[in-house]
Amino acid sequence: MNEPSWEPVPYTLDLADGILALHRRAWGELEITRAEYHRWQYQENPAGPALSTVARERNTGELIGQFGAIPLRASINGEPQIAALALNVVTDPAYRRQGVFARLGHAANGQMAKAGIAFAFALPNENSFPGFVRHLGYHHVGDVPLLVRPVNVRRLVARRLPLPGLGALAAALSRPFAPPLPGSAPPVDDVTVVPVERFDSAFDVFWQRICRRQRVMVVRDAAYLEWRFRQIPLRRYFPFQAVVADDLAGYIVLRRAEILGMRAGLVVDFVVDPASGERVGVALLAQAAAHFASENVDLLASLMLPHVPEYGLLRRTHFWPVPRPLLPQRFRLVARGGPVVRKLEHWFLTMGDYDLA
């Protein structure tokens, strides 16, 4: 069998320009084709530099494929581990159907093993999902529900079914299930919600309190949250914290984004200390609703697993799980590692753990 004209090589800093050029050829002008975003994601991560594997043409040195991966500090049963999030998987259009994905994926598995990665996970798209499961040893852990709170039902319906009068009728019928967003957040007893100016040591203390609430979690301490939500270029997040008796009891991170032509208010990350009671989550979601009321959004959206308390809080505040036939895409969680990470009920996962949100 003839050797391909390319070879797999580990990512190094000097390959950054070639990776950006590959991204532009495959996807056009997006965030991940910008040098400052690449530097943040691949080089400034507090868990360490990227563990990506790239395909390089032997003769020209041009990069024609990538199996991207970044390390993340994680917790399994409350014990610190290093995990990897697979992302930015891409093959140059001229080299597709030549086994680039599978060969790079196997090389990436070896690179992660050498780096001491305890487990790897991803939320692949429809095209790459079969390859992860069939060829690379990833297990389909399960689907993560997308929850949506309709806000501007008239506009949502008009965009999907542009029939005269249908939007107004749908808005009237849906009012009991999709009430308008309040202009301000009502007070909740003993809970103070304020913007996060900086993720400080209070978030380290909070993380230590909650790190055992689910068996598999990405570490959410101050260093991670500051990198993920405040140091990121080209995006703006709005984090809020809930304080009870001078102690941090939960937080929420919000972002507005355009998705499929709709103005969406994203609940990107949402974590509460169950010991503080449901009122903390209620107060944070009320703040989210008030924040997005002035943003002219069509809907609010969040990813959340049904077995965690935050899911119930979202449901109480008019978020509805989207039926599979209506999903813009399935959010399939795949993982490669020991038995603990292969069960969906062990996980805590939000949009914040997904690189596109």
PDB file of C-alpha atoms in Angstrom, residues 66-208:
ATOM      1  CA  GLN A  66      -6.079  18.544  11.929  1.00  0.00           C
ATOM      2  CA  PHE A  67      -7.420  16.540  14.845  1.00  0.00           C
ATOM      3  CA  GLY A  68      -7.606  19.309  17.419  1.00  0.00           C
ATOM      4  CA  ALA A  69      -7.512  18.733  21.175  1.00  0.00           C
ATOM      5  CA  ILE A  70      -6.923  20.949  24.189  1.00  0.00           C
ATOM      6  CA  PRO A  71      -6.200  19.795  27.747  1.00  0.00           C
ATOM      7  CA  LEU A  72      -8.670  20.625  30.502  1.00  0.00           C
ATOM      8  CA  ARG A  73      -8.332  20.102  34.214  1.00  0.00           C
ATOM      9  CA  ALA A  74     -11.135  17.786  35.269  1.00  0.00           C
ATOM     10  CA  SER A  75     -12.508  16.087  38.352  1.00  0.00           C
ATOM     11  CA  ILE A  76     -13.432  12.400  38.546  1.00  0.00           C
ATOM     12  CA  ASN A  77     -15.072  11.487  41.840  1.00  0.00           C
ATOM     13  CA  GLY A  78     -13.627  14.697  43.272  1.00  0.00           C
ATOM     14  CA  GLU A  79     -10.048  13.799  42.327  1.00  0.00           C
ATOM     15  CA  PRO A  80      -8.077  16.033  39.922  1.00  0.00           C
ATOM     16  CA  GLN A  81      -7.302  14.623  36.481  1.00  0.00           C
ATOM     17  CA  ILE A  82      -6.250  15.994  33.110  1.00  0.00           C
ATOM     18  CA  ALA A  83      -8.791  15.494  30.342  1.00  0.00           C
ATOM     19  CA  ALA A  84      -8.818  16.522  26.696  1.00  0.00           C
ATOM     20  CA  LEU A  85     -11.553  18.152  24.639  1.00  0.00           C
ATOM     21  CA  ALA A  86     -11.405  17.177  20.964  1.00  0.00           C
ATOM     22  CA  LEU A  87     -12.302  20.116  18.727  1.00  0.00           C
ATOM     23  CA  ASN A  88     -11.541  21.853  15.417  1.00  0.00           C
ATOM     24  CA  VAL A  89     -11.418  18.543  13.539  1.00  0.00           C
ATOM     25  CA  VAL A  90     -10.921  19.447   9.888  1.00  0.00           C
ATOM     26  CA  THR A  91      -9.623  18.097   6.583  1.00  0.00           C
ATOM     27  CA  ASP A  92      -8.747  20.243   3.587  1.00  0.00           C
ATOM     28  CA  PRO A  93     -11.550  19.787   1.023  1.00  0.00           C
ATOM     29  CA  ALA A  94      -9.032  18.505  -1.548  1.00  0.00           C
ATOM     30  CA  TYR A  95      -7.949  15.648   0.765  1.00  0.00           C
ATOM     31  CA  ARG A  96     -11.277  14.328   2.001  1.00  0.00           C
ATOM     32  CA  ARG A  97     -12.103  10.607   1.756  1.00  0.00           C
ATOM     33  CA  GLN A  98      -8.402   9.732   1.993  1.00  0.00           C
ATOM     34  CA  GLY A  99      -8.368   8.508   5.604  1.00  0.00           C
ATOM     35  CA  VAL A 100      -6.985  11.745   7.048  1.00  0.00           C
ATOM     36  CA  PHE A 101      -9.463  11.892   9.949  1.00  0.00           C
ATOM     37  CA  ALA A 102      -8.891   8.312  11.126  1.00  0.00           C
ATOM     38  CA  ARG A 103      -5.114   8.417  10.893  1.00  0.00           C
ATOM     39  CA  LEU A 104      -4.873  11.758  12.668  1.00  0.00           C
ATOM     40  CA  GLY A 105      -7.313  10.560  15.329  1.00  0.00           C
ATOM     41  CA  HIS A 106      -5.199   7.490  16.086  1.00  0.00           C
ATOM     42  CA  ALA A 107      -2.073   9.656  16.250  1.00  0.00           C
ATOM     43  CA  ALA A 108      -3.888  12.049  18.593  1.00  0.00           C
ATOM     44  CA  ASN A 109      -4.909   9.135  20.839  1.00  0.00           C
ATOM     45  CA  GLY A 110      -1.252   8.188  21.144  1.00  0.00           C
ATOM     46  CA  GLN A 111      -0.203  11.757  21.851  1.00  0.00           C
ATOM     47  CA  MET A 112      -2.846  12.084  24.581  1.00  0.00           C
ATOM     48  CA  ALA A 113      -1.720   8.814  26.167  1.00  0.00           C
ATOM     49  CA  LYS A 114       1.872  10.087  26.327  1.00  0.00           C
ATOM     50  CA  ALA A 115       0.619  13.308  27.941  1.00  0.00           C
ATOM     51  CA  GLY A 116      -1.145  11.345  30.696  1.00  0.00           C
ATOM     52  CA  ILE A 117      -4.671  12.293  29.642  1.00  0.00           C
ATOM     53  CA  ALA A 118      -7.190  10.437  31.832  1.00  0.00           C
ATOM     54  CA  PHE A 119     -10.058  10.719  29.353  1.00  0.00           C
ATOM     55  CA  ALA A 120     -11.037  12.588  26.199  1.00  0.00           C
ATOM     56  CA  PHE A 121     -14.450  13.852  25.175  1.00  0.00           C
ATOM     57  CA  ALA A 122     -16.140  15.745  22.368  1.00  0.00           C
ATOM     58  CA  LEU A 123     -19.495  16.891  21.032  1.00  0.00           C
ATOM     59  CA  PRO A 124     -18.885  16.124  17.351  1.00  0.00           C
ATOM     60  CA  ASN A 125     -21.051  17.246  14.468  1.00  0.00           C
ATOM     61  CA  GLU A 126     -23.068  14.907  12.260  1.00  0.00           C
ATOM     62  CA  ASN A 127     -20.182  14.357   9.841  1.00  0.00           C
ATOM     63  CA  SER A 128     -17.501  13.407  12.357  1.00  0.00           C
ATOM     64  CA  PHE A 129     -19.622  11.533  14.926  1.00  0.00           C
ATOM     65  CA  PRO A 130     -19.457   8.143  13.116  1.00  0.00           C
ATOM     66  CA  GLY A 131     -15.678   8.379  12.839  1.00  0.00           C
ATOM     67  CA  PHE A 132     -15.226   9.050  16.552  1.00  0.00           C
ATOM     68  CA  VAL A 133     -17.301   6.005  17.494  1.00  0.00           C
ATOM     69  CA  ARG A 134     -16.361   3.518  14.769  1.00  0.00           C
ATOM     70  CA  HIS A 135     -12.663   4.233  14.321  1.00  0.00           C
ATOM     71  CA  LEU A 136     -11.221   6.052  17.343  1.00  0.00           C
ATOM     72  CA  GLY A 137     -12.547   4.158  20.358  1.00  0.00           C
ATOM     73  CA  TYR A 138     -14.941   6.838  21.597  1.00  0.00           C
ATOM     74  CA  HIS A 139     -18.167   5.749  23.281  1.00  0.00           C
ATOM     75  CA  HIS A 140     -21.473   7.510  22.636  1.00  0.00           C
ATOM     76  CA  VAL A 141     -22.281   8.484  26.216  1.00  0.00           C
ATOM     77  CA  GLY A 142     -25.629  10.032  25.300  1.00  0.00           C
ATOM     78  CA  ASP A 143     -27.300  13.175  24.000  1.00  0.00           C
ATOM     79  CA  VAL A 144     -27.287  16.455  25.933  1.00  0.00           C
ATOM     80  CA  PRO A 145     -30.726  18.122  25.826  1.00  0.00           C
ATOM     81  CA  LEU A 146     -31.104  21.572  24.321  1.00  0.00           C
ATOM     82  CA  LEU A 147     -33.562  23.629  26.365  1.00  0.00           C
ATOM     83  CA  VAL A 148     -35.201  26.683  24.838  1.00  0.00           C
ATOM     84  CA  ARG A 149     -37.373  29.459  26.219  1.00  0.00           C
ATOM     85  CA  PRO A 150     -39.253  31.170  23.364  1.00  0.00           C
ATOM     86  CA  VAL A 151     -39.338  34.940  23.723  1.00  0.00           C
ATOM     87  CA  ASN A 152     -40.487  36.481  20.441  1.00  0.00           C
ATOM     88  CA  VAL A 153     -42.818  33.738  19.217  1.00  0.00           C
ATOM     89  CA  ARG A 154     -44.276  35.936  16.492  1.00  0.00           C
ATOM     90  CA  ARG A 155     -40.846  36.466  14.925  1.00  0.00           C
ATOM     91  CA  LEU A 156     -39.769  32.838  15.390  1.00  0.00           C
ATOM     92  CA  VAL A 157     -42.844  31.511  13.603  1.00  0.00           C
ATOM     93  CA  ALA A 158     -42.705  34.156  10.868  1.00  0.00           C
ATOM     94  CA  ARG A 159     -39.144  33.154  10.022  1.00  0.00           C
ATOM     95  CA  ARG A 160     -39.955  29.466   9.799  1.00  0.00           C
ATOM     96  CA  LEU A 161     -43.510  29.633   8.382  1.00  0.00           C
ATOM     97  CA  PRO A 162     -44.021  33.024   6.698  1.00  0.00           C
ATOM     98  CA  LEU A 163     -47.815  32.800   6.384  1.00  0.00           C
ATOM     99  CA  PRO A 164     -49.980  35.908   6.945  1.00  0.00           C
ATOM    100  CA  GLY A 165     -51.250  36.134  10.514  1.00  0.00           C
ATOM    101  CA  LEU A 166     -49.681  32.874  11.677  1.00  0.00           C
ATOM    102  CA  GLY A 167     -47.019  34.562  13.798  1.00  0.00           C
ATOM    103  CA  ALA A 168     -49.550  36.673  15.681  1.00  0.00           C
ATOM    104  CA  LEU A 169     -51.797  33.655  16.284  1.00  0.00           C
ATOM    105  CA  ALA A 170     -48.903  31.553  17.571  1.00  0.00           C
ATOM    106  CA  ALA A 171     -47.799  34.372  19.882  1.00  0.00           C
ATOM    107  CA  ALA A 172     -51.272  34.634  21.403  1.00  0.00           C
ATOM    108  CA  LEU A 173     -51.637  30.879  21.910  1.00  0.00           C
ATOM    109  CA  SER A 174     -48.174  30.481  23.415  1.00  0.00           C
ATOM    110  CA  ARG A 175     -48.411  33.290  25.968  1.00  0.00           C
ATOM    111  CA  PRO A 176     -49.140  30.957  28.947  1.00  0.00           C
ATOM    112  CA  PHE A 177     -46.042  28.906  28.057  1.00  0.00           C
ATOM    113  CA  ALA A 178     -43.748  31.730  26.913  1.00  0.00           C
ATOM    114  CA  PRO A 179     -44.396  34.822  29.050  1.00  0.00           C
ATOM    115  CA  PRO A 180     -42.471  37.993  28.181  1.00  0.00           C
ATOM    116  CA  LEU A 181     -39.123  38.601  29.832  1.00  0.00           C
ATOM    117  CA  PRO A 182     -39.262  40.951  32.838  1.00  0.00           C
ATOM    118  CA  GLY A 183     -37.505  44.286  32.616  1.00  0.00           C
ATOM    119  CA  SER A 184     -35.884  43.760  36.020  1.00  0.00           C
ATOM    120  CA  ALA A 185     -35.142  40.797  38.245  1.00  0.00           C
ATOM    121  CA  PRO A 186     -37.483  40.490  41.242  1.00  0.00           C
ATOM    122  CA  PRO A 187     -35.697  40.232  44.603  1.00  0.00           C
ATOM    123  CA  VAL A 188     -35.181  36.814  46.158  1.00  0.00           C
ATOM    124  CA  ASP A 189     -34.893  36.531  49.934  1.00  0.00           C
ATOM    125  CA  ASP A 190     -31.305  36.556  51.231  1.00  0.00           C
ATOM    126  CA  VAL A 191     -29.794  36.264  47.710  1.00  0.00           C
ATOM    127  CA  THR A 192     -27.786  39.067  46.123  1.00  0.00           C
ATOM    128  CA  VAL A 193     -26.966  38.793  42.411  1.00  0.00           C
ATOM    129  CA  VAL A 194     -24.249  41.055  41.019  1.00  0.00           C
ATOM    130  CA  PRO A 195     -22.030  41.077  37.916  1.00  0.00           C
ATOM    131  CA  VAL A 196     -18.699  39.264  38.154  1.00  0.00           C
ATOM    132  CA  GLU A 197     -15.939  41.827  37.738  1.00  0.00           C
ATOM    133  CA  ARG A 198     -13.247  39.178  38.116  1.00  0.00           C
ATOM    134  CA  PHE A 199     -13.279  35.472  38.905  1.00  0.00           C
ATOM    135  CA  ASP A 200     -11.399  35.657  42.196  1.00  0.00           C
ATOM    136  CA  SER A 201     -10.517  33.312  45.051  1.00  0.00           C
ATOM    137  CA  ALA A 202     -14.184  33.060  46.085  1.00  0.00           C
ATOM    138  CA  PHE A 203     -14.667  30.867  43.018  1.00  0.00           C
ATOM    139  CA  ASP A 204     -11.846  28.580  44.180  1.00  0.00           C
ATOM    140  CA  VAL A 205     -13.662  28.124  47.502  1.00  0.00           C
ATOM    141  CA  PHE A 206     -16.951  27.553  45.664  1.00  0.00           C
ATOM    142  CA  TRP A 207     -15.370  24.933  43.412  1.00  0.00           C
ATOM    143  CA  GLN A 208     -14.022  23.000  46.398  1.00  0.00           C
TER     144      GLN A 208
END
